[in-house]
Tab-separated table of C-alpha atoms in Angstrom:
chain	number	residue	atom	x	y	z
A	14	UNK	CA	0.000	0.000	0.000
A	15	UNK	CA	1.417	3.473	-0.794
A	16	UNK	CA	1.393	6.151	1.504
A	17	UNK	CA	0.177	9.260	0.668
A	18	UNK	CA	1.975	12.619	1.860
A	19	UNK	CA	1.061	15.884	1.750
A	20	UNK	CA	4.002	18.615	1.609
A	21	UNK	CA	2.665	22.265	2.503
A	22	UNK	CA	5.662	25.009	1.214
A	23	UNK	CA	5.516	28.553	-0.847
A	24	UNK	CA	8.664	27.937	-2.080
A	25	UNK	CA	8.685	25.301	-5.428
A	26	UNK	CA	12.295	23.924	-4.962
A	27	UNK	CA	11.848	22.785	-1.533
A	28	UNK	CA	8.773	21.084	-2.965
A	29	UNK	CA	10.724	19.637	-5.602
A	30	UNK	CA	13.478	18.382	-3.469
A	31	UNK	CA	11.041	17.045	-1.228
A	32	UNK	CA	8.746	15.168	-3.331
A	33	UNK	CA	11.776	13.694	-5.662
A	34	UNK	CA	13.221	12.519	-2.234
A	35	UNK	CA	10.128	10.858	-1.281
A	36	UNK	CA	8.866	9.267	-4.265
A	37	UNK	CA	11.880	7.702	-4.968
A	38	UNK	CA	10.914	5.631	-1.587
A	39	UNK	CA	8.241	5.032	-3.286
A	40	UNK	CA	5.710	7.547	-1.353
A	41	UNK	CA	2.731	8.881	-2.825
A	42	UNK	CA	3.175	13.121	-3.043
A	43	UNK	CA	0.332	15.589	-2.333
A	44	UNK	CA	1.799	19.537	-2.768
A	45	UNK	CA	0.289	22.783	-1.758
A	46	UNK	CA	1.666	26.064	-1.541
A	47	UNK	CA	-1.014	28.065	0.526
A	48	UNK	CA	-2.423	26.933	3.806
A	49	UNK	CA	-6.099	27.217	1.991
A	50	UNK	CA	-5.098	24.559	-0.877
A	51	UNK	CA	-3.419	22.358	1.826
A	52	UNK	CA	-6.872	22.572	3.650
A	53	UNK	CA	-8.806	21.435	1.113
A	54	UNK	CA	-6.052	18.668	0.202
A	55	UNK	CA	-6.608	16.978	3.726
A	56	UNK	CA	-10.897	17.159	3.857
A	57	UNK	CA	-11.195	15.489	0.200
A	58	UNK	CA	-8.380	12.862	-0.025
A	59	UNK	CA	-6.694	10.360	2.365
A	60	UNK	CA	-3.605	12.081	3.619
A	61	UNK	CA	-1.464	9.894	6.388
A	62	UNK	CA	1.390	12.544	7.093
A	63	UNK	CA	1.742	16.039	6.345
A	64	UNK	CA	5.048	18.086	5.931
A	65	UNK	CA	4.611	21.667	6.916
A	66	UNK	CA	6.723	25.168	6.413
A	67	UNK	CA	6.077	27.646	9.143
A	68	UNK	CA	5.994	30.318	6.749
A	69	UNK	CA	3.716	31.567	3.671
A	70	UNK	CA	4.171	35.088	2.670
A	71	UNK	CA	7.434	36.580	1.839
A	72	UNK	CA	9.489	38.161	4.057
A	73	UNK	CA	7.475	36.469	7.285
A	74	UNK	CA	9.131	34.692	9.730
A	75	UNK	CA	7.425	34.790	12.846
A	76	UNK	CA	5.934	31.581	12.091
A	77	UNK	CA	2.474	32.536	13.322
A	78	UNK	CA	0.828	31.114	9.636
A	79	UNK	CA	2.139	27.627	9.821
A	80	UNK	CA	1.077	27.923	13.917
A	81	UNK	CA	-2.147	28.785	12.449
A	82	UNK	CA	-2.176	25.865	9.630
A	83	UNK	CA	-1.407	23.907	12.316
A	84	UNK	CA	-4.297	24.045	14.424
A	85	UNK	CA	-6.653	23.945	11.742
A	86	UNK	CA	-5.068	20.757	10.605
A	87	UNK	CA	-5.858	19.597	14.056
A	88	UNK	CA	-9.581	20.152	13.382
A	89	UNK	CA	-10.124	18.477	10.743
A	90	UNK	CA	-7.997	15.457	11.594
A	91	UNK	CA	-7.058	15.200	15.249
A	92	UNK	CA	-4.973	12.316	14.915
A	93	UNK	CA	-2.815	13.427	11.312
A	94	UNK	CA	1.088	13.467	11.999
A	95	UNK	CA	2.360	16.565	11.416
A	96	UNK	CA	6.020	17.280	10.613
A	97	UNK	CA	7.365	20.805	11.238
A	98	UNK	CA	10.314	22.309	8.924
A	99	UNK	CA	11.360	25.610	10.707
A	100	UNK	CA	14.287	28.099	10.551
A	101	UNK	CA	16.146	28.049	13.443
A	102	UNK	CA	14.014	31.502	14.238
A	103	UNK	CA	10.965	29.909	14.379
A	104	UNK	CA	12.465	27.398	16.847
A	105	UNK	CA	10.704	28.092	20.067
A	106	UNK	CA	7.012	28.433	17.968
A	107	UNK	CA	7.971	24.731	16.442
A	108	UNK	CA	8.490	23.489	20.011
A	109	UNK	CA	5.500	24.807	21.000
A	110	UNK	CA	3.221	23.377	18.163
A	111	UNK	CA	5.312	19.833	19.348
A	112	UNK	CA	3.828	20.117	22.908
A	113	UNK	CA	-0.087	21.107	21.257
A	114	UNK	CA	0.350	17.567	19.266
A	115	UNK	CA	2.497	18.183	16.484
A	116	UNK	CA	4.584	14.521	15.954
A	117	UNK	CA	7.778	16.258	14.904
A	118	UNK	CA	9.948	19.087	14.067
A	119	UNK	CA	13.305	19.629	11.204
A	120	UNK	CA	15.419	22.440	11.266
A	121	UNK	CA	15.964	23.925	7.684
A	122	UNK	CA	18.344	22.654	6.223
A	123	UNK	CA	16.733	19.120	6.721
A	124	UNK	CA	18.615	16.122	7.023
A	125	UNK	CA	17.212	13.301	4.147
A	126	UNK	CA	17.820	10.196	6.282
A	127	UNK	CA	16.310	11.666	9.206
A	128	UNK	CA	13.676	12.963	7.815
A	129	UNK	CA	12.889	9.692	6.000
A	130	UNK	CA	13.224	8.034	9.590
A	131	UNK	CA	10.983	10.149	11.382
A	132	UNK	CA	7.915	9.387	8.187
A	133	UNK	CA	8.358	5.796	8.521
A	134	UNK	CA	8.198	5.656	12.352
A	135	UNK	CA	5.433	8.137	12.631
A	136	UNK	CA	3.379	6.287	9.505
A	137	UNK	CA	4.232	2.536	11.760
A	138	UNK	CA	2.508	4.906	15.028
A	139	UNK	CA	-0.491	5.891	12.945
A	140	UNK	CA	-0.834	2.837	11.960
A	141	UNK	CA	-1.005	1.502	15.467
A	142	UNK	CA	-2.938	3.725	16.733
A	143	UNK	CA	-5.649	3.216	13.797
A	144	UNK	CA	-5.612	-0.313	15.072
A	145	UNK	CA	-6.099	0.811	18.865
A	146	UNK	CA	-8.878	3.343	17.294
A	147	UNK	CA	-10.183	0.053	15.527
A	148	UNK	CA	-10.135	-2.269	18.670
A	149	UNK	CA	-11.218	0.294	20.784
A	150	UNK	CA	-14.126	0.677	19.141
A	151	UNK	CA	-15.133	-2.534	19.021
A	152	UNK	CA	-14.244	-2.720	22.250
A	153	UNK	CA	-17.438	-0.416	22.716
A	154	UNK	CA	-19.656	-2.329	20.802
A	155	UNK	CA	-18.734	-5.268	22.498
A	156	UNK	CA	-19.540	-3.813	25.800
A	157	UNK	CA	-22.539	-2.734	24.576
A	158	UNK	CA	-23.461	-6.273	23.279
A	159	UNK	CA	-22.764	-7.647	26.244
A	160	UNK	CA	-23.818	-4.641	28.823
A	161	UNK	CA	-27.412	-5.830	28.753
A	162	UNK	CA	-26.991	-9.707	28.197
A	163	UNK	CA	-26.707	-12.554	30.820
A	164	UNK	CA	-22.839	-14.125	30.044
A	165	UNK	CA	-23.271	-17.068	32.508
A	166	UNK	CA	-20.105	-16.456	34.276
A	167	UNK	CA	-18.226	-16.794	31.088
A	168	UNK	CA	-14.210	-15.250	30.845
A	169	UNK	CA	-13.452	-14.284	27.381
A	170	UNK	CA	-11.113	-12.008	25.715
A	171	UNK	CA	-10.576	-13.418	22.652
A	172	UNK	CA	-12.040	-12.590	19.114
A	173	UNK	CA	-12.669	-16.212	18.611
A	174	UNK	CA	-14.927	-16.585	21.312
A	175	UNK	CA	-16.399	-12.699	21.040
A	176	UNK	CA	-17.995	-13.839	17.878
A	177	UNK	CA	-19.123	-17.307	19.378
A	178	UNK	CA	-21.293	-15.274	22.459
A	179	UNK	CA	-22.170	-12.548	20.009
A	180	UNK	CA	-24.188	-15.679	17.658
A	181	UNK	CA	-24.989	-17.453	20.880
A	182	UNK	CA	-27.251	-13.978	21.872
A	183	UNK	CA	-28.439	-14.138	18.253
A	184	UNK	CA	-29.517	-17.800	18.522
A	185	UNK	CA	-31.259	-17.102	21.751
A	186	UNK	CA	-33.875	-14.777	20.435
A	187	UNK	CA	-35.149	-17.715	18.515
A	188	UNK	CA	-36.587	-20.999	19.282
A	189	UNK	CA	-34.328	-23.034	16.667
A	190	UNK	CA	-33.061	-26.412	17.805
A	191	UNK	CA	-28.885	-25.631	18.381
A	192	UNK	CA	-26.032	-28.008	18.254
A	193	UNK	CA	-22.358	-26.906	20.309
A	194	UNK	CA	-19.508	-28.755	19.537
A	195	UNK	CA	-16.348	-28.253	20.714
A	196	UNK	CA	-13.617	-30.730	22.927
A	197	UNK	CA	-14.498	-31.775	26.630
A	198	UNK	CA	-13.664	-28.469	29.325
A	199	UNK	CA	-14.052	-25.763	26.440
A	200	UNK	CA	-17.441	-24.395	27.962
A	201	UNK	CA	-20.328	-25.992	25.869
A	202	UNK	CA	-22.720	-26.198	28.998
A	203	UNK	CA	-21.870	-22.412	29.397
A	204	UNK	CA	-23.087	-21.377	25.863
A	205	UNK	CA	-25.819	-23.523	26.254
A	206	UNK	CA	-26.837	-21.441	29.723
A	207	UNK	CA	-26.168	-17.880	27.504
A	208	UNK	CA	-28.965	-18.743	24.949
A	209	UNK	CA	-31.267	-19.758	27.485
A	210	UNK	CA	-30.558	-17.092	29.794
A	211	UNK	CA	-31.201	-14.527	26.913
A	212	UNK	CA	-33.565	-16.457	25.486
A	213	UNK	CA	-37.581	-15.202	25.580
A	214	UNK	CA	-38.176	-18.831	27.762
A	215	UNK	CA	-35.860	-17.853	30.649
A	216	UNK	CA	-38.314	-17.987	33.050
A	217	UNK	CA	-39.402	-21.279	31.772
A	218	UNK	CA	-37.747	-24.815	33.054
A	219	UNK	CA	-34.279	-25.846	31.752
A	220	UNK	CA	-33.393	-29.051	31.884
A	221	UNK	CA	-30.139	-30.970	31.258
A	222	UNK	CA	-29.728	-34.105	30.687
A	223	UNK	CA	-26.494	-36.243	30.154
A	224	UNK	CA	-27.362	-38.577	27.120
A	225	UNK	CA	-23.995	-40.581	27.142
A	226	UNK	CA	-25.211	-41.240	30.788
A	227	UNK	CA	-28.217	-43.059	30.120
A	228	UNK	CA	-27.953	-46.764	30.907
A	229	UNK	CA	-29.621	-47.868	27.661
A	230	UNK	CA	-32.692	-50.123	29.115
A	231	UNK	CA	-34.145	-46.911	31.126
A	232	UNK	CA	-32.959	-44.240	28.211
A	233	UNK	CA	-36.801	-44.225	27.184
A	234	UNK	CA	-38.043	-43.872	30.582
A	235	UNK	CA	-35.631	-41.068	31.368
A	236	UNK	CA	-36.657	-39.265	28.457
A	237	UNK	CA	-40.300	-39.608	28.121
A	238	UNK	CA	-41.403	-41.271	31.801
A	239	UNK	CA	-42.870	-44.386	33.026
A	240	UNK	CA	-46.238	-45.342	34.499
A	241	UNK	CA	-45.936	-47.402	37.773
A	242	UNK	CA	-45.416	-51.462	36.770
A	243	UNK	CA	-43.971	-50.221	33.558
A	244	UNK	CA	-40.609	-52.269	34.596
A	245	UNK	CA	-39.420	-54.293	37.427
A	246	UNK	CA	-39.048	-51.701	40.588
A	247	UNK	CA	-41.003	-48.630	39.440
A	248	UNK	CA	-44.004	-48.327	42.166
A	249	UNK	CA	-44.968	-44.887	40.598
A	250	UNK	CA	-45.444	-42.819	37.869
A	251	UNK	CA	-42.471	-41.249	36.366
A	252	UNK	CA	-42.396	-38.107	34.815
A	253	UNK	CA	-39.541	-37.906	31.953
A	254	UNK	CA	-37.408	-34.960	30.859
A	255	UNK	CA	-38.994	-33.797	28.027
A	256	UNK	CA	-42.157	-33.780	29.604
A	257	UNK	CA	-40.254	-31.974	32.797
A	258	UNK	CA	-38.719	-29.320	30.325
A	259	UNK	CA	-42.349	-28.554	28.385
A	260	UNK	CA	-42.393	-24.949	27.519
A	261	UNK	CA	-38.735	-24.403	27.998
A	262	UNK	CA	-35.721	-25.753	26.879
A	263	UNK	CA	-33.938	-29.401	26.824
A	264	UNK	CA	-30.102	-29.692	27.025
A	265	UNK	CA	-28.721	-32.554	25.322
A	266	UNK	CA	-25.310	-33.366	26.568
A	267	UNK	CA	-23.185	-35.286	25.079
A	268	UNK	CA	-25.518	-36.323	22.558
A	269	UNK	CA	-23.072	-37.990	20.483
A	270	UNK	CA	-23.205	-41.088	23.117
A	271	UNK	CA	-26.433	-41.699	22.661
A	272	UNK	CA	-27.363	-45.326	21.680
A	273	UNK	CA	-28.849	-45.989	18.252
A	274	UNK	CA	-31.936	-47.190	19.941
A	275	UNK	CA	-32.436	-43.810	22.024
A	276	UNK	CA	-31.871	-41.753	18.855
A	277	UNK	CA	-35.290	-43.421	17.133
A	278	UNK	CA	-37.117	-42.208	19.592
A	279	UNK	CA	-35.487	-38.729	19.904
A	280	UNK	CA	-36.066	-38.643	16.523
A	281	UNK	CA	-39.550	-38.933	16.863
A	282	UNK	CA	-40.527	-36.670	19.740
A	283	UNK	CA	-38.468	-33.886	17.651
A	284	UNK	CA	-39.942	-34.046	14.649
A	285	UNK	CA	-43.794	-34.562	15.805
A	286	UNK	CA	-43.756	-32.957	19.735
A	287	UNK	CA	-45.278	-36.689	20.418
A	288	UNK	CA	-44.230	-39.419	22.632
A	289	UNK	CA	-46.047	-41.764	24.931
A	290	UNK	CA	-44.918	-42.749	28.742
A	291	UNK	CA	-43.290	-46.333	29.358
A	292	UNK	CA	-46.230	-48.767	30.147
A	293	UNK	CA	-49.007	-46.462	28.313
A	294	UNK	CA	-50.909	-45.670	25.350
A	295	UNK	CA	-51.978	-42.324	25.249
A	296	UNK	CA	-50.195	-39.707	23.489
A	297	UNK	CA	-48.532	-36.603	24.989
A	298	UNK	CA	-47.474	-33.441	23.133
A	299	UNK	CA	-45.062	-30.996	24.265
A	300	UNK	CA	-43.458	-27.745	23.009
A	301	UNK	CA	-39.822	-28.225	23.750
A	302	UNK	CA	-36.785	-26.386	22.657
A	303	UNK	CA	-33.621	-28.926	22.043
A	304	UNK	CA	-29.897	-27.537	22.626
A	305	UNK	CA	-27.985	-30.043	22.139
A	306	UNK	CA	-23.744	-30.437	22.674
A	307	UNK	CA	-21.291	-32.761	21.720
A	308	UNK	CA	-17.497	-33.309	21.405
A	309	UNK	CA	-18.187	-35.982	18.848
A	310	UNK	CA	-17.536	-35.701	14.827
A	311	UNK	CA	-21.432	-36.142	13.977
A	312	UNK	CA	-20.442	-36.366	10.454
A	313	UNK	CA	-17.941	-39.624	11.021
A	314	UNK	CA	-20.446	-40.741	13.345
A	315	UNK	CA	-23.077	-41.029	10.409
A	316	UNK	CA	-20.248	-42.486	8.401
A	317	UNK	CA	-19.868	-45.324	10.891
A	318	UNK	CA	-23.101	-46.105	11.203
A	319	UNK	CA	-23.172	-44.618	14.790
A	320	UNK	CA	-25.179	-41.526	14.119
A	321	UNK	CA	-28.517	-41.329	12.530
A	322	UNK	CA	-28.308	-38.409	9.557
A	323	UNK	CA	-31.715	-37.105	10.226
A	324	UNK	CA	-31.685	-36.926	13.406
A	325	UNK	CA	-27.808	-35.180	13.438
A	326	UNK	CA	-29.923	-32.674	10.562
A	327	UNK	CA	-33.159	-32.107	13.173
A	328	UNK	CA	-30.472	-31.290	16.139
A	329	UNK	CA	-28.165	-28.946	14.065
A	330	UNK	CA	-30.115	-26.371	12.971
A	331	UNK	CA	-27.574	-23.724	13.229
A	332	UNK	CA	-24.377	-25.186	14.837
A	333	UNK	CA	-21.947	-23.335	17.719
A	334	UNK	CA	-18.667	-24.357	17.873
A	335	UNK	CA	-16.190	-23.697	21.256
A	336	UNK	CA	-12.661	-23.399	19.859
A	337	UNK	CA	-9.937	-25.132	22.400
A	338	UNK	CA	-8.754	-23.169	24.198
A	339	UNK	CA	-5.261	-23.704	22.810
A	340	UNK	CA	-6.561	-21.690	19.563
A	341	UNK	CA	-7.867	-18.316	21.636
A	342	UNK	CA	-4.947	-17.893	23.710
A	343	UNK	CA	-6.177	-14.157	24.361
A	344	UNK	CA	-8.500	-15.444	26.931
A	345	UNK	CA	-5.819	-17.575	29.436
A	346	UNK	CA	-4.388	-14.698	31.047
A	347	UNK	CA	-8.186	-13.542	31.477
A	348	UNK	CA	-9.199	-16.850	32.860
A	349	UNK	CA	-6.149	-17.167	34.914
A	350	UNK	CA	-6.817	-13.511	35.810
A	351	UNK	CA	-10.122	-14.608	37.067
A	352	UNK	CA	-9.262	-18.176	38.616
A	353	UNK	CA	-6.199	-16.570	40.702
A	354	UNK	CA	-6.940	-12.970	40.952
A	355	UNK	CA	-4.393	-10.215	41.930
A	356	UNK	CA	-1.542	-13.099	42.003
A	357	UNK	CA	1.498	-11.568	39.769
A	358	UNK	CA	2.845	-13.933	36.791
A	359	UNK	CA	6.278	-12.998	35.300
A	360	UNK	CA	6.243	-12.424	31.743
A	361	UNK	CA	7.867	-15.838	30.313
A	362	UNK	CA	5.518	-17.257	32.764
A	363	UNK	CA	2.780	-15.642	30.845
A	364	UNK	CA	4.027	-16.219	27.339
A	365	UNK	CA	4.161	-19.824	28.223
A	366	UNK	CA	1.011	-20.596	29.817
A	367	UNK	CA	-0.464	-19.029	26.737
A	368	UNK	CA	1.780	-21.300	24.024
A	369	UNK	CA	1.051	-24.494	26.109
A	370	UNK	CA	-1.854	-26.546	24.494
A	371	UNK	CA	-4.463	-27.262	27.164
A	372	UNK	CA	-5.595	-30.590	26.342
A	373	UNK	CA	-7.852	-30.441	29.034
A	374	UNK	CA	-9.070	-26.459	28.205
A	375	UNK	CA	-10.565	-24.564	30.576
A	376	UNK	CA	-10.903	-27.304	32.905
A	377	UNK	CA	-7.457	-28.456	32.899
A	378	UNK	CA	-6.475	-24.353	33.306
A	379	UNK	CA	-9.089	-24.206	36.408
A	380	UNK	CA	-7.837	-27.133	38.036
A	381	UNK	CA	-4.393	-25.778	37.843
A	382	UNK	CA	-5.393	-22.697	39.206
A	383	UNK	CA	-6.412	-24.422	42.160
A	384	UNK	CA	-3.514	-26.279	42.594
A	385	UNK	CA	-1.605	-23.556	42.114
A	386	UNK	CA	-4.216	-21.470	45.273
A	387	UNK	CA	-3.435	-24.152	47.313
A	388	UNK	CA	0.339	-25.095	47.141
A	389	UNK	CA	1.688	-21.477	46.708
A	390	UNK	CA	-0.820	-19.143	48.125
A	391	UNK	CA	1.491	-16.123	48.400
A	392	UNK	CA	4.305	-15.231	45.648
A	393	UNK	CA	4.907	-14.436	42.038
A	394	UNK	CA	3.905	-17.632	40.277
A	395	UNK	CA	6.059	-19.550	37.178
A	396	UNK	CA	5.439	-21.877	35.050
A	397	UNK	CA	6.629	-24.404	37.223
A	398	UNK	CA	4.121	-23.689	39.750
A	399	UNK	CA	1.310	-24.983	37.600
A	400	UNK	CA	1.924	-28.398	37.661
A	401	UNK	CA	1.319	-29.044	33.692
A	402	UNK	CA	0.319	-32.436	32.536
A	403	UNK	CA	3.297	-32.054	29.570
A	404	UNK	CA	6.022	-29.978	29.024
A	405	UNK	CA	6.068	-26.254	27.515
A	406	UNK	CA	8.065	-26.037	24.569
A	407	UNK	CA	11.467	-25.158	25.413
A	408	UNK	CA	12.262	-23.451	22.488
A	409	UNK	CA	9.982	-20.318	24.058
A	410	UNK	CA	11.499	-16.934	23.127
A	411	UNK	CA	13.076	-15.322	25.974
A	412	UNK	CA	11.808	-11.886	26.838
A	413	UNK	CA	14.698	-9.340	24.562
A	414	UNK	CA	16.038	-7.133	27.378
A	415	UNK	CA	16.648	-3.110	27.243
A	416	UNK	CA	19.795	-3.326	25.620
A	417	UNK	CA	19.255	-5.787	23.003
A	418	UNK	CA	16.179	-3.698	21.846
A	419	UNK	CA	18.382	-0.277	22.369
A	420	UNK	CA	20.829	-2.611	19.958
A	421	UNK	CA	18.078	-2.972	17.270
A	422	UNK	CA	16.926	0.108	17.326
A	423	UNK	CA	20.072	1.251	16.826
A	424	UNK	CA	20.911	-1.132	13.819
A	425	UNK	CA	17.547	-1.166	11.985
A	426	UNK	CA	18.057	3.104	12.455
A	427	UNK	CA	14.743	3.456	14.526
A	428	UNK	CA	12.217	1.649	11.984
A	429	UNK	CA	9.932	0.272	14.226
A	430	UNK	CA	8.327	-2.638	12.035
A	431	UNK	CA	11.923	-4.079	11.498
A	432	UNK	CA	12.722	-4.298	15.101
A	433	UNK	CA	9.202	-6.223	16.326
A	434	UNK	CA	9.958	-8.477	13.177
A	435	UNK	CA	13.321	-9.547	15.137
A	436	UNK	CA	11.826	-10.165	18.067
A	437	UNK	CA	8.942	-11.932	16.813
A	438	UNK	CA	6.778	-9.070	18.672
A	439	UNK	CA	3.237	-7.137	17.279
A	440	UNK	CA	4.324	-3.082	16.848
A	441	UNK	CA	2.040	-2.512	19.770
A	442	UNK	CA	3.853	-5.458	21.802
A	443	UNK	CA	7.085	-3.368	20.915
A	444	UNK	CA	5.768	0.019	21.809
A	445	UNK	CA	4.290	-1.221	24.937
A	446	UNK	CA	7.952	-2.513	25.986
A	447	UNK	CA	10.023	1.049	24.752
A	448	UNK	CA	7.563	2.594	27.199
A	449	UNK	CA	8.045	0.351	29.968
A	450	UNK	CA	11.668	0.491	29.690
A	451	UNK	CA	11.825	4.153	28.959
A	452	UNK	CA	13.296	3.941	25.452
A	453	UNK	CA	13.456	7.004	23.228
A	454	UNK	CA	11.693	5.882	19.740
């Protein structure tokens, strides 16, 4: 993508000098010679950086127009980079217009390399800070998602699972049969209690039911009831789940594990609403809504002759799937956060909780937690403390210290992107650590 400059100057060879300078690095060049036409430049096109004289009218050099330029730059576009060239008399104005917001100042004569250091570091900030703008704003309309809505307890931070909740509340305000899938300890159960809590039959029973559970001889009579005789050691009528959950909502867990036998007669109640008690003949309807979860592969189930295809097509409506929790690491710290709050983790500590793969996901994590509450209640905690089921990867990058990132600043002359591309870091991730250490950039 090329960058597009705008250079603001009344005199044409430092226009020339400066646009030959930059488009042979292969920026695009806006020019204007007036502080009107520069204006005009910045409301109609897409400027990222603008490159400013302090002076317009011969024989000024108080440096009161390119002040005023300034500041009416600032209107428009609060967050444009602004680059300053100034005579060493308009010094203490330039400074000045540097403290108000302006990213940068030159002396005249300007110094090429510099100059060209200073665009590509201030076009890598506005880039990051169009990407805070961007995630900051979603950041509100997450929050206002999720302001009104019940979340069931559920820790998130990720994008992965912001888009899972955000279809979950969308699923809720209908009365469409839903399948989750996802592995064992990645919070099915929990997205099954968001679209019932948000769901228009909240106030109406929920029921769960564990289908892999179900010896298979009493899987009808746990579903749909018994009358008293109806099998050896029932003395009284039985009322099933279905018929426990009418007018509200049936969870199906592990529905995968259900016996072929059991899935005929799911089958049947889903399609028609119809079933009759163990040990009688009269009919019963209900009006049931069917979530349903599974860590299964439905589809190789029906392959294998394990699954019945209708029945997988009446349950899966609209499917949800819970990523592992190895694949939205954003939301470990978050969870840990929660699990062990205000306990201090040192930063490999954190890179390498969120690298390890969680076989047992957010279960595995919470059991560790407790562990970890338990056997070190006081302390900064490492990895070591956690008590993983298998190793970390030992080839985890260590954390660069000050001087090695003072080093490649120094050899990749300031550029920002080049340095986070040695260290494997985001810009922000870099940004975040020149602050902390108190690095000039």
């Amino acid at each position: 993508m090329t960058h597009k400059i705008l250079i603001v100057d009344d005199n044409q060879a430092v226009l020339d000098a400066l646009s030959l300078l930059l488009e042979i690095h292969d920026f695009s060049v806006v020019t204007a010679t007036n502080p009107f036409d520069a204006l005009q430049i910045v409301r109609y096109q897409r400027i990222e950086l603008v490159i400013q004289d302090m002076n317009f009218t011969s024989d000024t050099t108080s440096g009161e127009e390119g002040k005023a330029l300034f500041y009416e730059l600032r209107e428009i576009n609060p967050h444009l980079p602004i680059i300053l060239i100034t005579a060493w008399t308009e010094l203490a104005t330039a400074i000045e217009l540097v403290k108000a917001g302006a990213a940068d100042y030159l002396p005249k004569p300007w110094d090429d390399a510099k100059l060209l250091v200073c665009i590509a570091n201030l076009i890598e900030l506005g880039s990051a800070k169009k990407i805070v703008a961007t995630h900051n704003r979603h950041q509100q309309e997450r929050e206002g998602t999720f302001k009104s809505a019940d979340l069931a307890g559920l820790i998130f931070k990720s994008p992965a699972m912001e888009r899972l909740v955000t279809m979950a509340l969308q699923v809720a305000k209908s009365d469409i049969s839903a399948l989750i899938t996802g592995p064992n300890g990645s919070g099915k159960e929990c997205i099954a209690h968001i679209i019932q809590k948000n769901s228009p039959l909240v106030s109406q029973p929920f029921i769960k039911v564990n289908a892999g559970a179900l010896p298979q001889e009493l899987i009808e009579a746990e579903l749909f009831g018994a009358e008293a005789g109806a099998y050896t050691g029932i003395t009284k009528q039985r009322i099933g789940r279905f018929e426990a959950a009418d007018g509200g909502t049936l969870f199906l867990d592990e529905i995968g594990n259900l016996p072929l036998s059991g899935q005929i007669k799911l089958l049947r109640v889903l399609q028609t609403g119809e079933f009759e008690r163990l040990g009688s003949t009269q009919t019963r309807k209900v009006n049931v809504r069917v979530i349903s979860a599974t860590n299964e592969n439905l589809l190789q189930a029906i392959q294998q002759g394990r699954f019945r295809e209708d029945l997988y097509y009446r349950l899966n409506v609209i499917e949800l799937n819970v990523p592992a929790l190895s694949e939205r690491q954003d939301d470990v710290l978050a969870l840990i956060s929660h699990f062990l709050p205000h306990r201090e983790l040192t930063i490999n500590t954190e890179q390498a909780l969120q690298q390890y793969k969680w076989p047992g996901n957010v279960r595995e994590l919470e059991n560790a937690c407790k562990r970890v509450a338990v056997l070190k209640p006081t302390g900064a905690l490492t990895v070591d403390d956690f008590v993983l089921s298998s190793p970390v990867s030992s080839q985890q990058k260590a954390e660069p210290t000050k001087q090695e990132i003072e080093h490649a600043m120094r050899a990749h002359q300031g550029v920002i992107a080049k340095v986070a591309r040695e260290f494997g870091l985001s810009r922000q991730a870099l940004y975040r650590r020149l602050q902390k250490m108190g690095i000039d950039y």
